[in-house]
Tab-separated table of C-alpha atoms in Angstrom:
chain	number	residue	atom	x	y	z
A	2	MET	CA	-5.999	19.766	26.775
A	3	ASN	CA	-8.816	22.220	27.744
A	4	ASN	CA	-12.253	21.051	29.272
A	5	ALA	CA	-14.218	21.627	26.263
A	6	SER	CA	-11.921	19.172	24.424
A	7	ALA	CA	-12.109	16.557	27.047
A	8	GLN	CA	-15.762	17.077	27.206
A	9	ASN	CA	-16.076	16.455	23.391
A	10	LYS	CA	-13.821	13.275	23.744
A	11	GLU	CA	-16.018	11.906	26.843
A	12	SER	CA	-19.104	12.630	24.575
A	13	VAL	CA	-17.955	10.634	21.471
A	14	TRP	CA	-16.743	7.952	23.597
A	15	SER	CA	-19.995	7.631	25.009
A	16	LEU	CA	-21.452	7.497	21.562
A	17	VAL	CA	-19.195	4.665	20.645
A	18	ASP	CA	-20.257	2.512	23.948
A	19	ALA	CA	-23.922	3.101	22.868
A	20	LYS	CA	-23.493	1.462	19.550
A	21	LYS	CA	-20.534	-0.950	19.919
A	22	ALA	CA	-22.784	-4.030	20.207
A	23	LEU	CA	-24.057	-3.358	16.869
A	24	PHE	CA	-20.613	-3.188	15.349
A	25	THR	CA	-19.202	-6.206	17.382
A	26	ALA	CA	-22.098	-8.166	15.621
A	27	LEU	CA	-21.161	-6.891	12.389
A	28	SER	CA	-17.562	-7.846	12.679
A	29	ASP	CA	-18.562	-11.474	13.810
A	30	ARG	CA	-20.867	-11.641	10.891
A	31	VAL	CA	-18.139	-10.705	8.445
A	32	TRP	CA	-15.834	-13.178	10.331
A	33	GLY	CA	-18.206	-15.790	9.247
A	34	MET	CA	-18.388	-15.101	5.667
A	35	PRO	CA	-14.672	-14.697	4.689
A	36	GLU	CA	-14.176	-13.527	1.231
A	37	ILE	CA	-10.860	-12.950	-0.626
A	38	CYS	CA	-9.398	-10.156	-3.066
A	39	TYR	CA	-12.401	-8.400	-4.848
A	40	THR	CA	-14.777	-11.121	-4.012
A	41	GLU	CA	-16.223	-9.646	-0.855
A	42	TYR	CA	-19.827	-9.332	-1.913
A	43	ARG	CA	-21.731	-10.498	1.184
A	44	SER	CA	-19.195	-8.634	3.396
A	45	VAL	CA	-19.802	-5.276	1.402
A	46	ALA	CA	-23.574	-5.959	1.502
A	47	GLU	CA	-23.408	-6.032	5.283
A	48	HIS	CA	-21.114	-2.554	5.555
A	49	THR	CA	-23.563	-1.107	3.148
A	50	ALA	CA	-26.597	-2.054	4.949
A	51	MET	CA	-25.229	-0.848	8.225
A	52	LEU	CA	-24.193	2.517	6.845
A	53	LYS	CA	-27.869	2.995	5.474
A	54	GLU	CA	-29.153	2.094	8.779
A	55	GLN	CA	-27.099	4.540	10.522
A	56	GLY	CA	-28.192	7.293	8.361
A	57	PHE	CA	-25.098	7.753	5.994
A	58	ARG	CA	-25.483	9.045	2.567
A	59	VAL	CA	-24.214	5.855	0.623
A	60	THR	CA	-22.323	5.791	-2.667
A	61	GLU	CA	-21.929	2.112	-3.737
A	62	ASN	CA	-19.559	0.698	-6.550
A	63	VAL	CA	-16.783	3.234	-5.770
A	64	ALA	CA	-14.227	3.788	-8.488
A	65	ASP	CA	-16.196	0.845	-10.490
A	66	ILE	CA	-15.287	-1.611	-7.770
A	67	PRO	CA	-18.504	-3.531	-6.712
A	68	THR	CA	-17.173	-4.385	-3.518
A	69	ALA	CA	-16.215	-0.865	-2.440
A	70	VAL	CA	-18.738	1.490	-0.618
A	71	MET	CA	-18.566	5.004	0.814
A	72	GLY	CA	-20.836	6.468	3.396
A	73	GLU	CA	-20.794	10.429	4.198
A	74	ALA	CA	-22.468	12.368	6.798
A	75	GLY	CA	-22.205	15.965	8.195
A	76	GLU	CA	-22.260	19.390	6.562
A	77	GLY	CA	-19.565	21.911	5.442
A	78	GLY	CA	-16.159	22.039	7.183
A	79	PRO	CA	-13.181	19.718	6.677
A	80	ILE	CA	-13.720	16.079	5.553
A	81	ILE	CA	-12.350	13.331	7.711
A	82	ALA	CA	-11.902	9.974	5.983
A	83	ILE	CA	-11.835	6.859	8.285
A	84	LEU	CA	-10.890	3.907	6.410
A	85	GLY	CA	-12.076	0.294	6.753
A	86	GLU	CA	-11.353	-3.108	5.086
A	87	TYR	CA	-13.069	-6.570	5.114
A	88	ASP	CA	-11.173	-8.909	2.925
A	89	ALA	CA	-9.892	-12.247	4.204
A	90	LEU	CA	-7.007	-14.579	3.073
A	91	PRO	CA	-7.146	-18.093	1.392
A	92	GLY	CA	-5.941	-21.045	3.537
A	93	LEU	CA	-6.505	-19.687	6.827
A	94	SER	CA	-10.003	-21.078	7.805
A	95	GLN	CA	-10.182	-21.761	11.449
A	96	VAL	CA	-12.906	-22.559	14.222
A	97	ALA	CA	-12.962	-19.570	16.536
A	98	GLY	CA	-12.134	-19.964	20.238
A	99	ILE	CA	-10.017	-23.072	20.080
A	100	ALA	CA	-6.074	-23.182	20.433
A	101	ARG	CA	-5.558	-25.874	17.984
A	102	PRO	CA	-5.579	-26.096	14.110
A	103	GLU	CA	-9.071	-26.933	13.146
A	104	PRO	CA	-10.353	-25.447	9.727
A	105	LEU	CA	-14.176	-24.968	9.196
A	106	PRO	CA	-15.747	-26.584	6.352
A	107	GLY	CA	-16.068	-24.599	3.191
A	108	ASN	CA	-13.750	-22.744	0.776
A	109	GLY	CA	-10.631	-22.765	3.290
A	110	GLN	CA	-10.758	-18.887	3.703
A	111	GLY	CA	-10.292	-17.029	6.894
A	112	HIS	CA	-9.855	-13.696	8.641
A	113	GLY	CA	-5.924	-14.290	9.493
A	114	CYS	CA	-5.364	-10.581	9.502
A	115	GLY	CA	-8.256	-9.354	11.409
A	116	HIS	CA	-10.029	-7.184	8.681
A	117	ASN	CA	-13.466	-8.353	10.036
A	118	LEU	CA	-12.462	-6.166	12.902
A	119	LEU	CA	-10.834	-3.461	10.904
A	120	GLY	CA	-13.831	-2.459	9.051
A	121	SER	CA	-16.315	-2.594	11.893
A	122	ALA	CA	-14.226	-0.523	14.280
A	123	ALA	CA	-13.455	2.126	11.569
A	124	MET	CA	-17.350	2.243	10.813
A	125	LEU	CA	-18.111	2.497	14.728
A	126	ALA	CA	-15.777	5.465	14.895
A	127	ALA	CA	-17.286	6.960	11.745
A	128	THR	CA	-20.865	6.577	13.170
A	129	ALA	CA	-19.852	7.927	16.468
A	130	LEU	CA	-18.257	10.956	14.779
A	131	LYS	CA	-21.334	11.349	12.815
A	132	ASP	CA	-23.458	11.494	15.845
A	133	TRP	CA	-21.395	13.776	17.598
A	134	LEU	CA	-21.220	16.266	14.659
A	135	ALA	CA	-25.074	16.325	14.635
A	136	GLN	CA	-25.213	16.694	18.539
A	137	THR	CA	-22.862	19.564	18.564
A	138	GLY	CA	-23.596	21.216	15.306
A	139	THR	CA	-19.744	21.254	14.345
A	140	PRO	CA	-19.236	21.873	10.721
A	141	GLY	CA	-17.388	19.000	9.035
A	142	ARG	CA	-18.107	15.730	7.244
A	143	VAL	CA	-16.893	12.255	7.918
A	144	ARG	CA	-16.624	9.657	5.331
A	145	TYR	CA	-16.494	5.759	5.980
A	146	TYR	CA	-14.535	4.249	3.083
A	147	GLY	CA	-15.267	0.360	2.957
A	148	CYS	CA	-12.224	-0.899	1.010
A	149	PRO	CA	-11.756	-4.492	-0.556
A	150	ALA	CA	-8.699	-6.357	-1.572
A	151	GLU	CA	-5.840	-5.063	0.648
A	152	GLU	CA	-4.451	-8.303	0.585
A	153	GLY	CA	-2.610	-8.106	-2.782
A	154	GLY	CA	-5.455	-6.274	-4.742
A	155	ALA	CA	-4.481	-2.762	-3.786
A	156	ALA	CA	-8.034	-1.505	-3.956
A	157	LYS	CA	-7.089	1.766	-2.197
A	158	SER	CA	-4.584	2.519	-4.775
A	159	PHE	CA	-7.112	2.101	-7.684
A	160	MET	CA	-9.695	3.923	-5.781
A	161	ALA	CA	-7.141	6.884	-5.128
A	162	ARG	CA	-6.180	6.893	-8.804
A	163	ALA	CA	-9.912	7.046	-9.815
A	164	GLY	CA	-10.271	10.305	-7.440
A	165	ALA	CA	-12.320	8.506	-4.809
A	166	PHE	CA	-10.555	10.232	-2.067
A	167	ASP	CA	-10.293	13.833	-3.748
A	168	GLY	CA	-11.262	16.496	-1.319
A	169	VAL	CA	-10.515	14.611	1.838
A	170	ASP	CA	-8.401	16.434	4.369
A	171	ILE	CA	-7.491	13.876	6.734
A	172	ALA	CA	-7.358	10.114	6.728
A	173	ILE	CA	-7.497	7.895	9.833
A	174	THR	CA	-7.304	4.179	10.054
A	175	TRP	CA	-6.109	1.168	12.248
A	176	HIS	CA	-4.791	-2.366	12.097
A	177	PRO	CA	-5.452	-5.249	14.621
A	178	ASN	CA	-2.069	-5.888	16.547
A	179	ALA	CA	-0.531	-7.162	19.597
A	180	PHE	CA	0.073	-3.871	20.953
A	181	SER	CA	-1.392	-0.366	21.712
A	182	GLU	CA	0.570	2.077	19.749
A	183	VAL	CA	0.577	4.815	16.991
A	184	ALA	CA	1.666	2.672	13.844
A	185	ARG	CA	5.136	3.666	12.818
A	186	ALA	CA	4.720	4.725	9.188
A	187	GLU	CA	7.040	2.331	7.592
A	188	SER	CA	6.255	0.122	4.846
A	189	LEU	CA	7.422	-1.160	1.465
A	190	ALA	CA	6.115	-0.218	-1.977
A	191	ASN	CA	5.143	-3.479	-3.608
A	192	THR	CA	4.136	-4.542	-7.214
A	193	ARG	CA	2.312	-7.813	-7.834
A	194	MET	CA	3.640	-8.854	-11.367
A	195	ASP	CA	2.803	-11.831	-13.362
A	196	PHE	CA	4.929	-13.633	-15.843
A	197	VAL	CA	3.451	-16.050	-18.276
A	198	PHE	CA	5.679	-18.145	-20.545
A	199	HIS	CA	4.696	-19.773	-23.716
A	200	GLY	CA	6.623	-22.558	-25.196
A	201	ARG	CA	5.708	-25.548	-27.428
A	202	SER	CA	4.500	-28.965	-26.286
A	203	SER	CA	5.733	-32.169	-27.453
A	204	HIS	CA	6.223	-35.934	-26.321
A	205	ALA	CA	8.805	-35.634	-23.669
A	206	ALA	CA	10.389	-39.050	-24.463
A	207	ALA	CA	9.932	-39.490	-28.266
A	208	SER	CA	10.468	-35.964	-29.571
A	209	PRO	CA	11.834	-33.781	-26.670
A	210	HIS	CA	13.938	-31.620	-29.142
A	211	LEU	CA	10.705	-30.334	-30.731
A	212	GLY	CA	9.411	-29.085	-27.238
A	213	ARG	CA	10.096	-25.606	-25.608
A	214	SER	CA	9.401	-25.851	-22.029
A	215	ALA	CA	7.553	-23.074	-20.431
A	216	LEU	CA	8.054	-24.686	-16.939
A	217	ASP	CA	11.810	-24.696	-17.551
A	218	ALA	CA	11.625	-21.012	-18.199
A	219	VAL	CA	9.689	-20.506	-14.821
A	220	GLU	CA	12.338	-22.343	-12.882
A	221	LEU	CA	15.231	-20.767	-14.522
A	222	MET	CA	13.547	-17.172	-14.042
A	223	ASN	CA	13.297	-18.238	-10.350
A	224	VAL	CA	16.999	-19.260	-10.192
A	225	GLY	CA	17.867	-15.945	-11.735
A	226	VAL	CA	15.900	-13.968	-9.111
A	227	ASN	CA	17.463	-15.925	-6.467
A	228	TYR	CA	20.829	-14.717	-7.727
A	229	LEU	CA	19.611	-11.314	-7.919
A	230	ARG	CA	18.509	-11.183	-4.406
A	231	GLU	CA	22.418	-10.677	-3.289
A	232	HIS	CA	22.533	-7.551	-5.304
A	233	VAL	CA	19.365	-5.443	-4.117
A	234	PRO	CA	19.220	-3.013	-1.108
A	235	GLN	CA	18.867	-4.768	2.168
A	236	ASP	CA	15.222	-3.416	2.573
A	237	SER	CA	13.954	-4.973	-0.723
A	238	ARG	CA	12.033	-8.204	-0.716
A	239	ILE	CA	11.076	-10.370	-3.574
A	240	HIS	CA	8.675	-13.391	-3.372
A	241	TYR	CA	6.924	-15.642	-5.725
A	242	ALA	CA	4.270	-18.130	-6.216
A	243	MET	CA	3.380	-20.565	-8.852
A	244	LEU	CA	0.037	-19.767	-10.791
A	245	ASP	CA	0.485	-22.415	-13.318
A	246	SER	CA	3.134	-25.160	-13.456
A	247	GLY	CA	1.956	-26.450	-16.842
A	248	GLY	CA	-0.206	-29.577	-15.981
A	249	ILE	CA	0.401	-32.730	-14.251
A	250	ALA	CA	1.908	-34.980	-17.041
A	251	PRO	CA	5.783	-35.203	-16.823
A	252	ASN	CA	5.610	-36.997	-20.382
A	253	VAL	CA	4.213	-33.737	-22.048
A	254	VAL	CA	6.609	-30.687	-22.408
A	255	GLN	CA	4.877	-27.886	-20.764
A	256	ALA	CA	3.775	-25.426	-23.360
A	257	ARG	CA	2.254	-22.680	-20.538
A	258	ALA	CA	3.545	-21.886	-17.272
A	259	ALA	CA	3.073	-18.868	-15.045
A	260	VAL	CA	4.521	-17.351	-11.773
A	261	ARG	CA	3.398	-14.367	-9.774
A	262	TYR	CA	6.110	-12.043	-8.177
A	263	ALA	CA	5.704	-9.749	-5.356
A	264	ILE	CA	8.510	-7.054	-5.681
A	265	ARG	CA	9.009	-4.579	-2.663
A	266	SER	CA	11.296	-1.824	-2.108
A	267	ARG	CA	11.762	1.175	0.327
A	268	ASP	CA	9.863	3.619	-2.028
A	269	VAL	CA	7.874	3.788	-5.394
A	270	HIS	CA	11.096	4.889	-7.460
A	271	ALA	CA	13.247	2.073	-5.985
A	272	MET	CA	10.558	-0.458	-6.707
A	273	PHE	CA	10.148	0.733	-10.432
A	274	GLU	CA	13.946	0.097	-10.686
A	275	LEU	CA	13.799	-3.339	-9.111
A	276	ASN	CA	10.837	-4.353	-11.377
A	277	GLU	CA	12.766	-3.648	-14.359
A	278	ARG	CA	15.584	-5.910	-13.080
A	279	VAL	CA	13.271	-8.725	-12.391
A	280	LYS	CA	11.873	-8.294	-15.953
A	281	LYS	CA	15.284	-8.675	-17.419
A	282	VAL	CA	15.724	-12.082	-15.580
A	283	ALA	CA	12.318	-13.222	-16.933
A	284	GLN	CA	13.394	-12.202	-20.542
A	285	GLY	CA	16.756	-13.843	-20.193
A	286	ALA	CA	14.771	-17.108	-19.164
A	287	ALA	CA	12.710	-16.806	-22.130
A	288	MET	CA	15.595	-16.525	-24.408
A	289	MET	CA	17.500	-19.500	-22.737
A	290	THR	CA	14.389	-21.656	-23.447
A	291	GLU	CA	13.227	-20.186	-26.654
A	292	THR	CA	9.869	-19.279	-25.121
A	293	THR	CA	8.059	-16.161	-25.042
A	294	VAL	CA	6.968	-14.319	-22.034
A	295	ASP	CA	3.817	-11.861	-21.175
A	296	ILE	CA	4.539	-9.655	-18.291
A	297	SER	CA	1.629	-7.792	-16.606
A	298	ILE	CA	1.053	-5.794	-13.376
A	299	MET	CA	-1.838	-7.067	-11.314
A	300	SER	CA	-1.649	-4.459	-8.698
A	301	ALA	CA	0.879	-2.116	-6.961
A	302	VAL	CA	1.098	0.168	-3.763
A	303	ALA	CA	3.244	3.055	-2.470
A	304	ASN	CA	5.175	3.081	0.754
A	305	LEU	CA	3.767	4.940	3.768
A	306	LEU	CA	4.320	8.432	4.454
A	307	GLY	CA	4.014	9.661	8.306
A	308	ASN	CA	2.404	12.534	9.433
A	309	ARG	CA	4.144	13.855	12.961
A	310	PRO	CA	1.437	16.179	14.035
A	311	LEU	CA	-1.410	13.640	13.620
A	312	GLU	CA	0.793	10.906	15.307
A	313	GLU	CA	1.177	13.081	18.361
A	314	ALA	CA	-2.338	13.866	18.538
A	315	MET	CA	-3.232	10.308	18.498
A	316	GLN	CA	-0.704	9.423	21.187
A	317	ARG	CA	-2.160	12.013	23.289
A	318	ASN	CA	-5.492	10.248	22.910
A	319	PHE	CA	-4.002	6.901	23.758
A	320	ALA	CA	-2.765	8.452	26.971
A	321	LEU	CA	-5.958	10.257	27.760
A	322	LEU	CA	-8.021	6.940	27.217
A	323	GLY	CA	-5.643	4.972	29.224
A	324	PRO	CA	-4.466	1.210	28.205
A	325	LEU	CA	-6.907	-1.312	27.160
A	326	GLU	CA	-7.619	-3.772	30.179
A	327	PHE	CA	-8.418	-7.523	29.688
A	328	ASP	CA	-10.074	-9.973	32.205
A	329	ALA	CA	-8.795	-13.320	33.283
A	330	ALA	CA	-10.655	-15.139	30.693
A	331	ASP	CA	-9.183	-13.202	27.910
A	332	LYS	CA	-5.634	-13.814	29.294
A	333	ALA	CA	-6.329	-17.539	29.669
A	334	PHE	CA	-7.184	-18.028	26.191
A	335	ALA	CA	-4.437	-15.880	24.953
A	336	ALA	CA	-2.047	-17.986	27.103
A	337	GLU	CA	-3.380	-21.140	25.208
A	338	ILE	CA	-2.719	-19.458	21.949
A	339	GLN	CA	0.705	-18.578	23.025
A	340	ALA	CA	1.512	-22.302	24.021
A	341	THR	CA	1.125	-23.033	20.170
A	342	LEU	CA	3.908	-20.621	19.432
A	343	SER	CA	7.707	-20.728	19.391
A	344	PRO	CA	9.964	-18.632	21.888
A	345	GLN	CA	11.090	-16.792	18.611
A	346	ASP	CA	7.597	-15.785	17.847
A	347	LEU	CA	7.385	-14.026	21.279
A	348	GLN	CA	10.960	-12.554	21.224
A	349	SER	CA	10.244	-11.082	17.820
A	350	ALA	CA	7.109	-9.567	18.904
A	351	TYR	CA	8.942	-7.702	21.549
A	352	ARG	CA	11.794	-6.671	19.429
A	353	ARG	CA	9.556	-5.031	17.108
A	354	ILE	CA	8.599	-2.531	20.032
A	355	GLY	CA	12.167	-2.281	21.418
A	356	LEU	CA	11.672	-4.422	24.492
A	357	LYS	CA	12.786	-7.612	25.992
A	358	LYS	CA	10.110	-10.059	27.049
A	359	PRO	CA	9.321	-9.512	30.808
A	360	GLN	CA	9.449	-12.756	32.975
A	361	ASP	CA	6.093	-12.094	34.169
A	362	ALA	CA	4.540	-10.743	30.988
A	363	SER	CA	0.838	-10.784	30.417
A	364	PRO	CA	-0.175	-12.622	27.088
A	365	LEU	CA	-2.059	-9.604	26.282
A	366	CYS	CA	-0.854	-6.074	25.955
A	367	GLU	CA	-1.971	-3.852	28.925
A	368	PHE	CA	0.320	-0.882	28.312
A	369	ILE	CA	0.762	1.697	25.547
A	370	VAL	CA	4.009	1.619	23.551
A	371	PRO	CA	5.751	5.229	23.518
A	372	LEU	CA	5.753	7.261	20.349
A	373	GLU	CA	9.440	7.090	20.072
A	374	THR	CA	10.685	3.451	19.961
A	375	SER	CA	13.906	1.774	18.655
A	376	GLY	CA	12.585	-1.358	17.898
A	377	GLU	CA	13.263	-3.614	14.969
A	378	LEU	CA	11.456	-2.966	11.892
A	379	MET	CA	9.338	-5.680	10.241
A	380	LEU	CA	8.127	-4.263	7.068
A	381	GLY	CA	5.141	-5.296	5.053
A	382	SER	CA	2.908	-3.496	2.536
A	383	THR	CA	-0.239	-1.920	2.532
A	384	ASP	CA	-2.368	0.122	0.151
A	385	VAL	CA	-2.932	2.682	2.875
A	386	GLY	CA	0.673	3.821	1.593
A	387	ASP	CA	-1.052	5.465	-1.427
A	388	ILE	CA	-3.506	7.364	0.697
A	389	SER	CA	-0.658	8.590	2.737
A	390	TRP	CA	0.655	10.308	-0.122
A	391	LYS	CA	-2.622	11.789	-0.966
A	392	MET	CA	-3.484	13.478	2.230
A	393	PRO	CA	-2.089	13.500	5.895
A	394	THR	CA	-2.901	9.938	7.339
A	395	VAL	CA	-2.483	8.354	10.693
A	396	GLN	CA	-2.764	4.716	11.906
A	397	ALA	CA	-3.480	3.216	15.226
A	398	HIS	CA	-2.526	-0.283	16.326
A	399	VAL	CA	-4.426	-1.819	19.118
A	400	PRO	CA	-4.332	-5.408	20.630
A	401	THR	CA	-6.893	-7.824	19.623
A	402	TYR	CA	-4.923	-10.984	19.936
A	403	ALA	CA	-2.041	-12.710	21.925
A	404	ILE	CA	1.446	-11.301	21.887
A	405	GLY	CA	3.610	-13.328	19.447
A	406	THR	CA	0.783	-14.327	17.422
A	407	PRO	CA	1.994	-14.460	13.669
A	408	GLY	CA	-0.009	-12.265	11.158
A	409	HIS	CA	-1.635	-14.264	8.461
A	410	SER	CA	-1.997	-17.416	10.797
A	411	TRP	CA	-4.805	-19.724	12.018
A	412	GLN	CA	-4.095	-18.491	15.442
A	413	LEU	CA	-4.982	-15.114	14.420
A	414	THR	CA	-8.212	-16.265	12.723
A	415	ALA	CA	-9.080	-18.205	16.068
A	416	GLN	CA	-8.957	-15.148	17.912
A	417	GLY	CA	-11.023	-12.962	15.822
A	418	LYS	CA	-14.253	-13.347	17.473
A	419	MET	CA	-12.936	-13.529	21.016
A	420	PRO	CA	-14.059	-11.084	23.624
A	421	ALA	CA	-10.479	-9.727	23.849
A	422	ALA	CA	-10.931	-8.752	19.885
A	423	HIS	CA	-14.229	-7.158	20.636
A	424	LYS	CA	-12.772	-4.799	23.488
A	425	GLY	CA	-9.968	-3.910	20.990
A	426	LEU	CA	-12.790	-2.909	18.383
A	427	ALA	CA	-14.479	-0.497	20.788
A	428	TYR	CA	-11.149	0.748	22.069
A	429	VAL	CA	-9.707	1.635	18.761
A	430	ALA	CA	-12.947	3.375	17.609
A	431	LYS	CA	-12.546	5.737	20.601
A	432	ILE	CA	-8.911	6.480	19.575
A	433	MET	CA	-9.890	7.226	15.902
A	434	ALA	CA	-12.998	9.304	16.775
A	435	ALA	CA	-11.049	11.395	19.333
A	436	THR	CA	-8.271	11.993	16.737
A	437	ALA	CA	-10.820	13.086	14.177
A	438	ILE	CA	-12.461	15.532	16.809
A	439	ASP	CA	-8.868	17.073	17.435
A	440	THR	CA	-8.653	17.714	13.534
A	441	LEU	CA	-11.942	19.372	13.292
A	442	THR	CA	-11.705	21.551	16.524
A	443	ASP	CA	-8.109	22.428	16.336
A	444	SER	CA	-7.211	24.636	13.266
A	445	ALA	CA	-3.599	24.688	14.186
A	446	LEU	CA	-3.452	20.903	14.246
A	447	MET	CA	-5.058	20.689	10.871
A	448	ALA	CA	-2.793	23.384	9.374
A	449	ALA	CA	0.447	21.553	10.858
A	450	ALA	CA	-0.667	18.237	9.690
A	451	LYS	CA	-1.315	19.605	6.050
A	452	GLN	CA	2.301	21.525	6.347
A	453	ALA	CA	4.135	18.338	7.184
A	454	HIS	CA	2.401	16.491	4.354
A	455	GLN	CA	3.320	19.147	1.796
A	456	GLU	CA	6.874	19.093	2.989
A	457	LEU	CA	7.237	15.446	2.343
A	458	THR	CA	5.865	15.518	-0.944
A	459	ALA	CA	7.065	18.712	-2.242
A	460	GLU	CA	10.035	17.303	-4.051
A	461	THR	CA	8.714	13.819	-4.966
A	462	PRO	CA	5.003	14.304	-5.566
A	463	TYR	CA	2.635	11.243	-5.653
A	464	VAL	CA	2.857	8.772	-8.391
A	465	CYS	CA	0.563	6.173	-8.672
A	466	PRO	CA	2.315	2.685	-8.925
A	467	ILE	CA	-0.197	1.179	-10.967
A	468	PRO	CA	0.210	1.809	-14.718
A	469	PRO	CA	-2.992	3.767	-16.075
A	470	GLU	CA	-4.027	1.000	-18.700
A	471	VAL	CA	-4.125	-1.542	-15.493
A	472	LYS	CA	-7.757	-1.851	-14.314
A	473	PRO	CA	-8.752	-3.379	-10.890
A	474	PRO	CA	-9.055	-7.219	-11.067
A	475	VAL	CA	-12.504	-7.372	-10.251
A	476	GLN	CA	-14.094	-10.801	-9.871
A	477	PRO	CA	-17.707	-11.682	-10.761
A	478	ARG	CA	-20.314	-12.190	-8.299
A	479	PRO	CA	-20.658	-15.706	-7.057
A	480	GLU	CA	-23.799	-17.378	-7.914
C-alpha cells in the first residue's frame, strides 16, 4: 500500500472518530424502539433525520416501502452503496446490561440480531466517506440505504426488483458477530410461503361427519413435509410456524387453519424445485381432508455470491487497522453472558471459524480470522443475497457480543447497548469506509471486482425469487 492510500485511510478513520458519538447515540435510540418487519416507522424516522442533518440528499419511501430510505452524497464517479438495517425481532425484549432474562415492559420485541448497530455503523461509514469525498475532491458518490424487514421480509429483494440499486457499482455492508472477519459468502436462498386451508365447520360430537377439518390438513401437511426432509439435499432446510390453528374450541371442527413455511436451498433454482415439492405435499393434505388450500408467497431471497477481489481488499483493511481491543469491564460482562451459555454454544462458535476453544480464551474476540478458513458452515439466509447478484458485494463481521452468544437470543439483545458493541460499531465503520476508498481510488480493484462478478453471473443471470405479482407486505403506520 502506498503512502497516499495510507493517508486516505487515516483521514477517513479520523472522520469516523469525529462523529462516532452521534451514531452510537443513534444506535441506542433505535435499540430502545424495537420494531419488526415493515413496521420500522420510528426507526426510519431517526435514520432519515440523521441523513438530513449530515447533508445527504434524501429519498424517502424507496420502492414504495414507507420504512425504506436512501441518502446520497458526492458527484460523478462510481457509486458505492453502504447497506444498513434497523428491524428487530419478536419475543426478544430484554433489559440491557444484565446477564439474566428480564424482558422490558411493552410489546416484547427486541434487537436480538443487532440491527440497531448495523444501520448506525453503516451510516457512520457512509457519512465519513461523504466527508472524505468533499475534503479531497475525489469523484464518486456514496449512498446509504436504510433497509427494513431483513428478518423475513426481504425488503432488499423488493427494492432490487424495483430498481432501487440500479447504477450502483459496489455494495458494502456488515453484520454484528462474535469475530472479526470478512464474511464468508455462504447463505441459503429462502422462500416464505403461506398455506391457508379452508374446510367446513360442524359440531365435533353431534355431526363430525359433516365437518372438514382445516387443522387436520395443516397437521397432515406437517407430517408429509417431515417425511420429505429425508429426501432433500443436505444443505436444504424447511421450517414452519402456525399462523392460525383454527380457534380454541375443540368441539368445533376447524374451518380455517394456516401455516407459514420457510423453505431454504443452496441456490435459487434448487429452492424453486423444493418449493414445488412442498406445494404438492400441501395439495395432498387438502385432498386427504377434502379441504382446499390457498398458497401464497410472502417473501423470498437469493443466496449470496462472493467477490474475491473485494474480500481481499477488506481483509487488508482489517490487517491495517489491527484487531479490535476491549477493556476489562467489557470482558467481565461478556464473561457473565458466557456463564448463561452451554459448552456447546462456545464450541459451535469456534468450530465455525475452524478453531478449538483455547483454554485461556478471552470472552471477546481480539484477533482477526484469516480469509481462508475451513470452519463449519452454519448457513442462514439474508436479503443481501439479492444485492450480491446485482453488483459486486462484500460484508464484514465485527465482534459486538461475547463469543458463543446465539443469534436471535435475549443474550444478544442484552449486549446491544454495551460499550463493547459501541466499539465494534466505530471499528467496522472504519473497515467499510476504507474498503470503499479502495474501490474509488484503485481502478484495477474496481475492474477486478466487476470482472469476478460478471464471471459468476454469466451463465446464471439474476432471477428475482419473488413473483412479480407479490408486493411488499407493508404494514400500516401505528396510531
